[in-house]
Short mmCIF file of C-alpha atoms in Angstrom, two decimals:
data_model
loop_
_atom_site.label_atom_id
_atom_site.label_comp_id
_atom_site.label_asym_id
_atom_site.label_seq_id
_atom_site.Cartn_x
_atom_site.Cartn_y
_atom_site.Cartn_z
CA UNK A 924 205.13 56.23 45.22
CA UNK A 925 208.83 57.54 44.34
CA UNK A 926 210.30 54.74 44.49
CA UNK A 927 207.48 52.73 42.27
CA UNK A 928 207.80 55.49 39.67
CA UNK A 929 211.77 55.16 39.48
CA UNK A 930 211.66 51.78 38.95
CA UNK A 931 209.81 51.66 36.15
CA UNK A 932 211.31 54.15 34.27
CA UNK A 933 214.70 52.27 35.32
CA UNK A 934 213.39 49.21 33.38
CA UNK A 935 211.76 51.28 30.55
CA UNK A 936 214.87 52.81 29.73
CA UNK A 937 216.88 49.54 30.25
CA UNK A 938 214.37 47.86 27.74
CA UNK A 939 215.17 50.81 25.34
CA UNK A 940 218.74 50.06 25.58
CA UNK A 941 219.71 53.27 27.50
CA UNK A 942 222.00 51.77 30.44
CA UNK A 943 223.11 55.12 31.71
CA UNK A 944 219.39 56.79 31.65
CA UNK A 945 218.50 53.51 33.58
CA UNK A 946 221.30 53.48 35.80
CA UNK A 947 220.74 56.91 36.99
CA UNK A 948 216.57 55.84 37.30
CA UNK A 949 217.56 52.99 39.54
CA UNK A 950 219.92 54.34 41.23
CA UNK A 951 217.38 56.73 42.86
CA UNK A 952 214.81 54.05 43.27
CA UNK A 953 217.66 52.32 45.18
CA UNK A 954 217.92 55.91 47.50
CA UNK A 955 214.42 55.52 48.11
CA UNK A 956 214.37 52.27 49.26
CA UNK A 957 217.72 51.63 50.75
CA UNK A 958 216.50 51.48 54.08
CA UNK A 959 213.10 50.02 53.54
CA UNK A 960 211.71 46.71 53.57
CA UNK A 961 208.88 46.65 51.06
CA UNK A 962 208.87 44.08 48.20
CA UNK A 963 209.82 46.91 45.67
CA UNK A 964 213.72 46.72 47.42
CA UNK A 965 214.80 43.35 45.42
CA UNK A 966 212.94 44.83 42.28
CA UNK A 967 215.19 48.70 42.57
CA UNK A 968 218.61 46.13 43.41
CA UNK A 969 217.93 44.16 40.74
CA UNK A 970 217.43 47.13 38.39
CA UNK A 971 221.00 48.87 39.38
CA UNK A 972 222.53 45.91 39.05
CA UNK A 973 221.96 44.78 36.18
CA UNK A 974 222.43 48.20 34.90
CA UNK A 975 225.88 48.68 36.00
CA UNK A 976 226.89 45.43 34.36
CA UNK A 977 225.97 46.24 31.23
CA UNK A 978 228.35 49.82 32.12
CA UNK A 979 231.19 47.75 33.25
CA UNK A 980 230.46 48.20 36.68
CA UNK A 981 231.53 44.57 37.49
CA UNK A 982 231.86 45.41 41.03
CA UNK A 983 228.87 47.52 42.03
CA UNK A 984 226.60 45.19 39.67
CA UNK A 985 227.76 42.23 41.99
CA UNK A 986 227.18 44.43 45.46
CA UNK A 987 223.08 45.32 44.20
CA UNK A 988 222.16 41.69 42.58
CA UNK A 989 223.70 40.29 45.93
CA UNK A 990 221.22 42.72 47.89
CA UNK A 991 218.43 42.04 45.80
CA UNK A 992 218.37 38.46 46.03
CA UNK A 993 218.93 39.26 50.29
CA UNK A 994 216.18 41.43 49.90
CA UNK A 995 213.80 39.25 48.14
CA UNK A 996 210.64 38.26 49.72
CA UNK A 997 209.74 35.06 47.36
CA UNK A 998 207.18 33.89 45.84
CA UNK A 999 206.61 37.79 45.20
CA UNK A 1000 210.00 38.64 43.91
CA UNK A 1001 210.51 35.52 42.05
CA UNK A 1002 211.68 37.15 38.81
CA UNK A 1003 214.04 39.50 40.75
CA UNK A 1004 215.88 36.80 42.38
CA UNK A 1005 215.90 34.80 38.72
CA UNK A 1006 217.34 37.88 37.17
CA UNK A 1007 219.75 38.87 39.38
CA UNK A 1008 221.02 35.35 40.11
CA UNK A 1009 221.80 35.41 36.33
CA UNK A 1010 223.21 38.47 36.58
CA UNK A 1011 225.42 37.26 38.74
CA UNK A 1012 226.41 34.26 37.29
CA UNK A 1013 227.46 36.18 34.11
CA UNK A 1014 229.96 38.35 36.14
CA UNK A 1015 231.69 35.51 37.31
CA UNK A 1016 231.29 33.97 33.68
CA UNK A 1017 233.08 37.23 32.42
CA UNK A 1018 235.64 36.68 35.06
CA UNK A 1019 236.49 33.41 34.28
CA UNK A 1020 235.43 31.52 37.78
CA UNK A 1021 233.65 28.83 35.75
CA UNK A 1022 232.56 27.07 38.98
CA UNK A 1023 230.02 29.97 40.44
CA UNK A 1024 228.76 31.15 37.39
CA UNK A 1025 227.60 27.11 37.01
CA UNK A 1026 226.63 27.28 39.99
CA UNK A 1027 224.59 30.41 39.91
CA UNK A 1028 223.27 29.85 36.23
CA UNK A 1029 221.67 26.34 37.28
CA UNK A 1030 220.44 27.61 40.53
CA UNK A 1031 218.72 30.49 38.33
CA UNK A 1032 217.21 27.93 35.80
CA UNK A 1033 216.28 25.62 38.28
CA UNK A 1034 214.02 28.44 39.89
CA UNK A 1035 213.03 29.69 36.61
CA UNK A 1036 211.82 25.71 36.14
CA UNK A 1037 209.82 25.80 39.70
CA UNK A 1038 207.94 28.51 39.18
CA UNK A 1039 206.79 28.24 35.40
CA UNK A 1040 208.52 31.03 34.54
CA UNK A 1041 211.26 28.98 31.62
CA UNK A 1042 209.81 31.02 28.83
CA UNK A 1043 210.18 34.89 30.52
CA UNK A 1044 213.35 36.82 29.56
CA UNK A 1045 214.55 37.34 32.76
CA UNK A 1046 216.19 33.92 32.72
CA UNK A 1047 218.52 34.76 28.85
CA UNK A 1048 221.81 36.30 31.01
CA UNK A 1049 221.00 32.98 33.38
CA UNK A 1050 221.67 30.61 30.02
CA UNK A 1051 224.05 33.11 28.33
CA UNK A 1052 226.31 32.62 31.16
CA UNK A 1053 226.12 28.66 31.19
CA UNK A 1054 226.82 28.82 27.20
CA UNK A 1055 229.83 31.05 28.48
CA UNK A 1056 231.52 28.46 30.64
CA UNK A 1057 230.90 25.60 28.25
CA UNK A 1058 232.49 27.27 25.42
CA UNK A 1059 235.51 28.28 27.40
CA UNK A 1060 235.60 24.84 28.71
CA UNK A 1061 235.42 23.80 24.94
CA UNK A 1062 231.97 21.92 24.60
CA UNK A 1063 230.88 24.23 22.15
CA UNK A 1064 227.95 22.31 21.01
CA UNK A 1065 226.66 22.24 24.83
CA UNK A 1066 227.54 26.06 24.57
CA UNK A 1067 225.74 26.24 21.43
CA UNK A 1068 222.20 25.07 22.43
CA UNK A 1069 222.71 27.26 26.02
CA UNK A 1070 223.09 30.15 24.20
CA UNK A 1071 221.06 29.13 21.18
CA UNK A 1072 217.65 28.42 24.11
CA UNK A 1073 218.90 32.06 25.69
CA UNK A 1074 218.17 33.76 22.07
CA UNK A 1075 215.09 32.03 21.52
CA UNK A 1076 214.04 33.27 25.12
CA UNK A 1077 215.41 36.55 24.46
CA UNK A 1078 213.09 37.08 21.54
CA UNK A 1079 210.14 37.15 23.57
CA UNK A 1080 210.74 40.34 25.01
CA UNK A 1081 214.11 41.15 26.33
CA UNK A 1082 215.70 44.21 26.78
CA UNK A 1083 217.81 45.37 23.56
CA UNK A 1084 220.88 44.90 24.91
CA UNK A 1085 220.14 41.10 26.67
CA UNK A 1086 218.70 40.28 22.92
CA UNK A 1087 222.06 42.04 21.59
CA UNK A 1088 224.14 39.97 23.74
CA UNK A 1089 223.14 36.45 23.11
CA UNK A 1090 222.93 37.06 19.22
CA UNK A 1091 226.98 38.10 19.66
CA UNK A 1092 227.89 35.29 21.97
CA UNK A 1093 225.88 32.77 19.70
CA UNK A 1094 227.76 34.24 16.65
CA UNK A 1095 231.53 33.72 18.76
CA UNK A 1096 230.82 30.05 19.62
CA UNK A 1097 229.15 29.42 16.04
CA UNK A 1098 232.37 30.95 14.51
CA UNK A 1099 234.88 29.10 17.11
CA UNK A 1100 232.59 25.60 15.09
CA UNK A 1101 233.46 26.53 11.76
CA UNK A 1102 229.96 28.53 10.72
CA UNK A 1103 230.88 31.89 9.40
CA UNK A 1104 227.28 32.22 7.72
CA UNK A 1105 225.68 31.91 10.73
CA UNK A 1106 227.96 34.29 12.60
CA UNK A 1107 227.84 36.67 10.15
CA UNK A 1108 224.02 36.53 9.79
CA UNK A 1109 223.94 36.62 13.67
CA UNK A 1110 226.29 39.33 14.07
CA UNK A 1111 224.02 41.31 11.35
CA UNK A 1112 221.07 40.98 13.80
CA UNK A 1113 222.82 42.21 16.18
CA UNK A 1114 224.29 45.40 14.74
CA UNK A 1115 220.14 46.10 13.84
CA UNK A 1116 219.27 45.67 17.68
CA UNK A 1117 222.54 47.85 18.52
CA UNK A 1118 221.86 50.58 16.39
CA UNK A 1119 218.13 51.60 17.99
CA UNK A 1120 220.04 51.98 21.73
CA UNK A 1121 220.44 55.20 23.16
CA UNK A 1122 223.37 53.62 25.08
CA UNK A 1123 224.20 49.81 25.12
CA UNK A 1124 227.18 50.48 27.44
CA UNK A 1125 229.98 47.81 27.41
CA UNK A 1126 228.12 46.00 24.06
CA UNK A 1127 230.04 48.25 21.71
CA UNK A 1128 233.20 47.20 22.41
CA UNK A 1129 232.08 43.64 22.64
CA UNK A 1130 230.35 43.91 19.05
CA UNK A 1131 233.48 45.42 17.75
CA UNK A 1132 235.75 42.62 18.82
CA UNK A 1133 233.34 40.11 17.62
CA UNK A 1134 233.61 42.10 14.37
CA UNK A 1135 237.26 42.01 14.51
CA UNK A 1136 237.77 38.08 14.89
CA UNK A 1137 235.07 37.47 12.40
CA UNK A 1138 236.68 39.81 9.70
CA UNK A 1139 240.48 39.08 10.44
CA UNK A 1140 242.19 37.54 7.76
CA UNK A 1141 242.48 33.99 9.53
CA UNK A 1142 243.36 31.79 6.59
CA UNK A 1143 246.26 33.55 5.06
CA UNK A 1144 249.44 31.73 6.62
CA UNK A 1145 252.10 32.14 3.80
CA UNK A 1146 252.89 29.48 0.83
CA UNK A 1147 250.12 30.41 -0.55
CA UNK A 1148 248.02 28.28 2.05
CA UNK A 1149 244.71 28.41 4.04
CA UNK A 1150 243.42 27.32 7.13
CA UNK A 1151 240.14 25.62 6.58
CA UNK A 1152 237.46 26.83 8.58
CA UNK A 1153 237.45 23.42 10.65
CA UNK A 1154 241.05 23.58 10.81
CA UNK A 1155 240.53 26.98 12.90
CA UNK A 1156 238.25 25.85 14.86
CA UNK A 1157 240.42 22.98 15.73
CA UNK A 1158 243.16 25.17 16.11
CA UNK A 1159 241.33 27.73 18.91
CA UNK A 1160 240.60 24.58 20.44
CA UNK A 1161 244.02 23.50 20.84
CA UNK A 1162 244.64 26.59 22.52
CA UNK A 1163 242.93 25.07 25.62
CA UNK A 1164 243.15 22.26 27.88
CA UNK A 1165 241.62 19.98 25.85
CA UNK A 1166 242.76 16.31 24.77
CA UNK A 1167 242.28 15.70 21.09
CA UNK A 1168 240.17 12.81 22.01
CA UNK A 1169 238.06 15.81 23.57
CA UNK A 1170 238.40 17.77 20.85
CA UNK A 1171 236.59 15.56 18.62
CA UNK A 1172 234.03 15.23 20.95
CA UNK A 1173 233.47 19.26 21.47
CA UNK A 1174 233.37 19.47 17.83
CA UNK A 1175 231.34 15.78 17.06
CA UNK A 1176 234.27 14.61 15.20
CA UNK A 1177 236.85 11.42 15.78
CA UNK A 1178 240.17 11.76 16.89
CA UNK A 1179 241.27 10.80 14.08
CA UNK A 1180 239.70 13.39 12.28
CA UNK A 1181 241.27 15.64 14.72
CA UNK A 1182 244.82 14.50 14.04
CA UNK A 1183 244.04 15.00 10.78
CA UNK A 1184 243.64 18.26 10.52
CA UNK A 1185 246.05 19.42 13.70
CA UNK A 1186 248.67 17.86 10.80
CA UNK A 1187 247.65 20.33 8.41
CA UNK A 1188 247.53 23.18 10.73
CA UNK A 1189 251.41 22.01 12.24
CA UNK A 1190 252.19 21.95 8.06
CA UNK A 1191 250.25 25.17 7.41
CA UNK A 1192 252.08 27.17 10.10
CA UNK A 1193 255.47 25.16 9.58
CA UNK A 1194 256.08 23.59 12.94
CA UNK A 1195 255.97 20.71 14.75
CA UNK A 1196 253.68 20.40 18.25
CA UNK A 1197 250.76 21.50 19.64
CA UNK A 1198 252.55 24.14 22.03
CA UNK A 1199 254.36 26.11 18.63
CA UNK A 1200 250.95 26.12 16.71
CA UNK A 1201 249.47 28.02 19.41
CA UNK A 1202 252.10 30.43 19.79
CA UNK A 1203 252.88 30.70 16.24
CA UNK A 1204 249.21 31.32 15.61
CA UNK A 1205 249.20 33.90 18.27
CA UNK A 1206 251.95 35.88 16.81
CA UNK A 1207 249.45 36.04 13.69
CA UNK A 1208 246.81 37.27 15.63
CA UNK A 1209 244.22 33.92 14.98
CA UNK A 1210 243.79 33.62 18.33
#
């Protein structure tokens, strides 16, 4: 069968890390299959969607998970509908509509739960996308085990590029906490499972700006002064809507401890509120 054959050298070269080779694969499974209604439709959806996320394709990703999960025909296409559900929640994680990407990512887990499949890969971009809203959000250490359960998962056999991913988005929210050695070490890992892809798409960029903030000269903020590492991550969270009482808890510290050191980042960066820190620390390029 065409179709068959296309969609599993789709999600061979998807494993591999080639996105385009895949896209192209399941894009032509999709052809065969576009006006069909055997169970193999949610599987060749699900295939070109995900692939054209991980090319940017925000848009066309969305329009092929949404027809995969109509198309499903549970319990058959169980991990299809998991898979593209998370799929889908990531997009609108990436787009910053926190509330559907919760939505999607617990609906996701929730099936993953149901039907005994917690431990498969297909449910990592479900979790990466919860750890995505939490951190923005600023519950980092909620965002922290999300994303820290999606690596663990994605060790078991994910593609490259869904085992790329949550290694770089467990290195950003262990940097935004004040843990350079585990972002760098995670970031290392990362680079390894990079460099064996053919073509990991839209991860190149997002490894290089993860590079970027991790090797920016953040401490340097003249008199001869440094921000401490907790002082930065105090600092990017005082960027957001957070209270400091909310601070603390994000970061499992007191307020007071939080005063504490948004004095010495107001001293370091010689001004006087919240609001001038974050634009003076902006014109620096810390956040």
């Amino acid at each position: 069968m065409e179709s068959e054959a296309a969609i599993y050298r789709a999600v061979h070269r998807y494993m591999l890390g080639d996105v385009a080779s895949a896209t192209e694969a399941a894009q032509r499974a999709v052809d065969f299959e576009r006006e069909g209604s055997s169970p193999w439709a949610a599987m060749a959806f699900a295939a070109l969607g995900r692939s054209l996320y991980w090319r940017g394709n925000m848009a066309g990703a969305t329009t092929a998970l949404e027809e995969a999960v109509r198309r499903a025909q549970p319990p058959r296409n169980n991990l299809s509908v998991i898979g593209a559900l998370g799929y889908l929640a990531a997009v609108h994680a990436d787009r910053g509509d926190a509330e559907t990407a919760e939505e999607l990512a617990d609906t996701a887990i929730k099936m993953s739960d149901e039907y005994g499949l917690a431990e498969h890969w297909v449910t990592v971009m479900a979790l990466v996308a919860r750890g995505t809203v939490l951190a923005t959000s600023g519950r980092l250490h909620d965002a922290e085990r999300a994303i820290s359960r999606a690596e663990e998962v994605a060790r078991r056999g994910a593609g490259a590029v869904e085992t790329a991913c949550s290694k770089i988005k467990l290195a950003q929210v262990r940097l935004a906490l004040g843990d350079r050695e585990a972002a760098a070490s995670l970031l290392r890992e990362a680079h390894v499972a990079l460099d064996n892809c053919p073509d990991p798409g839209i991860l190149e960029e997002e490894i290089a700006r993860a590079d970027r903030k991790f090797r920016r000269p953040p401490r340097a903020v003249g008199h001869g002064e440094e921000l401490s590492d907790r002082e930065q991550a105090v600092l990017r969270l005082l960027a957001g809507p957070l209270s400091q009482r909310e601070i603390g808890a994000a970061l499992h510290v007191s307020q007071n401890t939080v005063k504490t050191h948004a004095r010495g980042i107001y001293r370091k960066l010689s001004v006087s509120s919240r609001a001038e820190a974050v634009a003076r620390a902006r014109e620096l390029g810390f956040l």
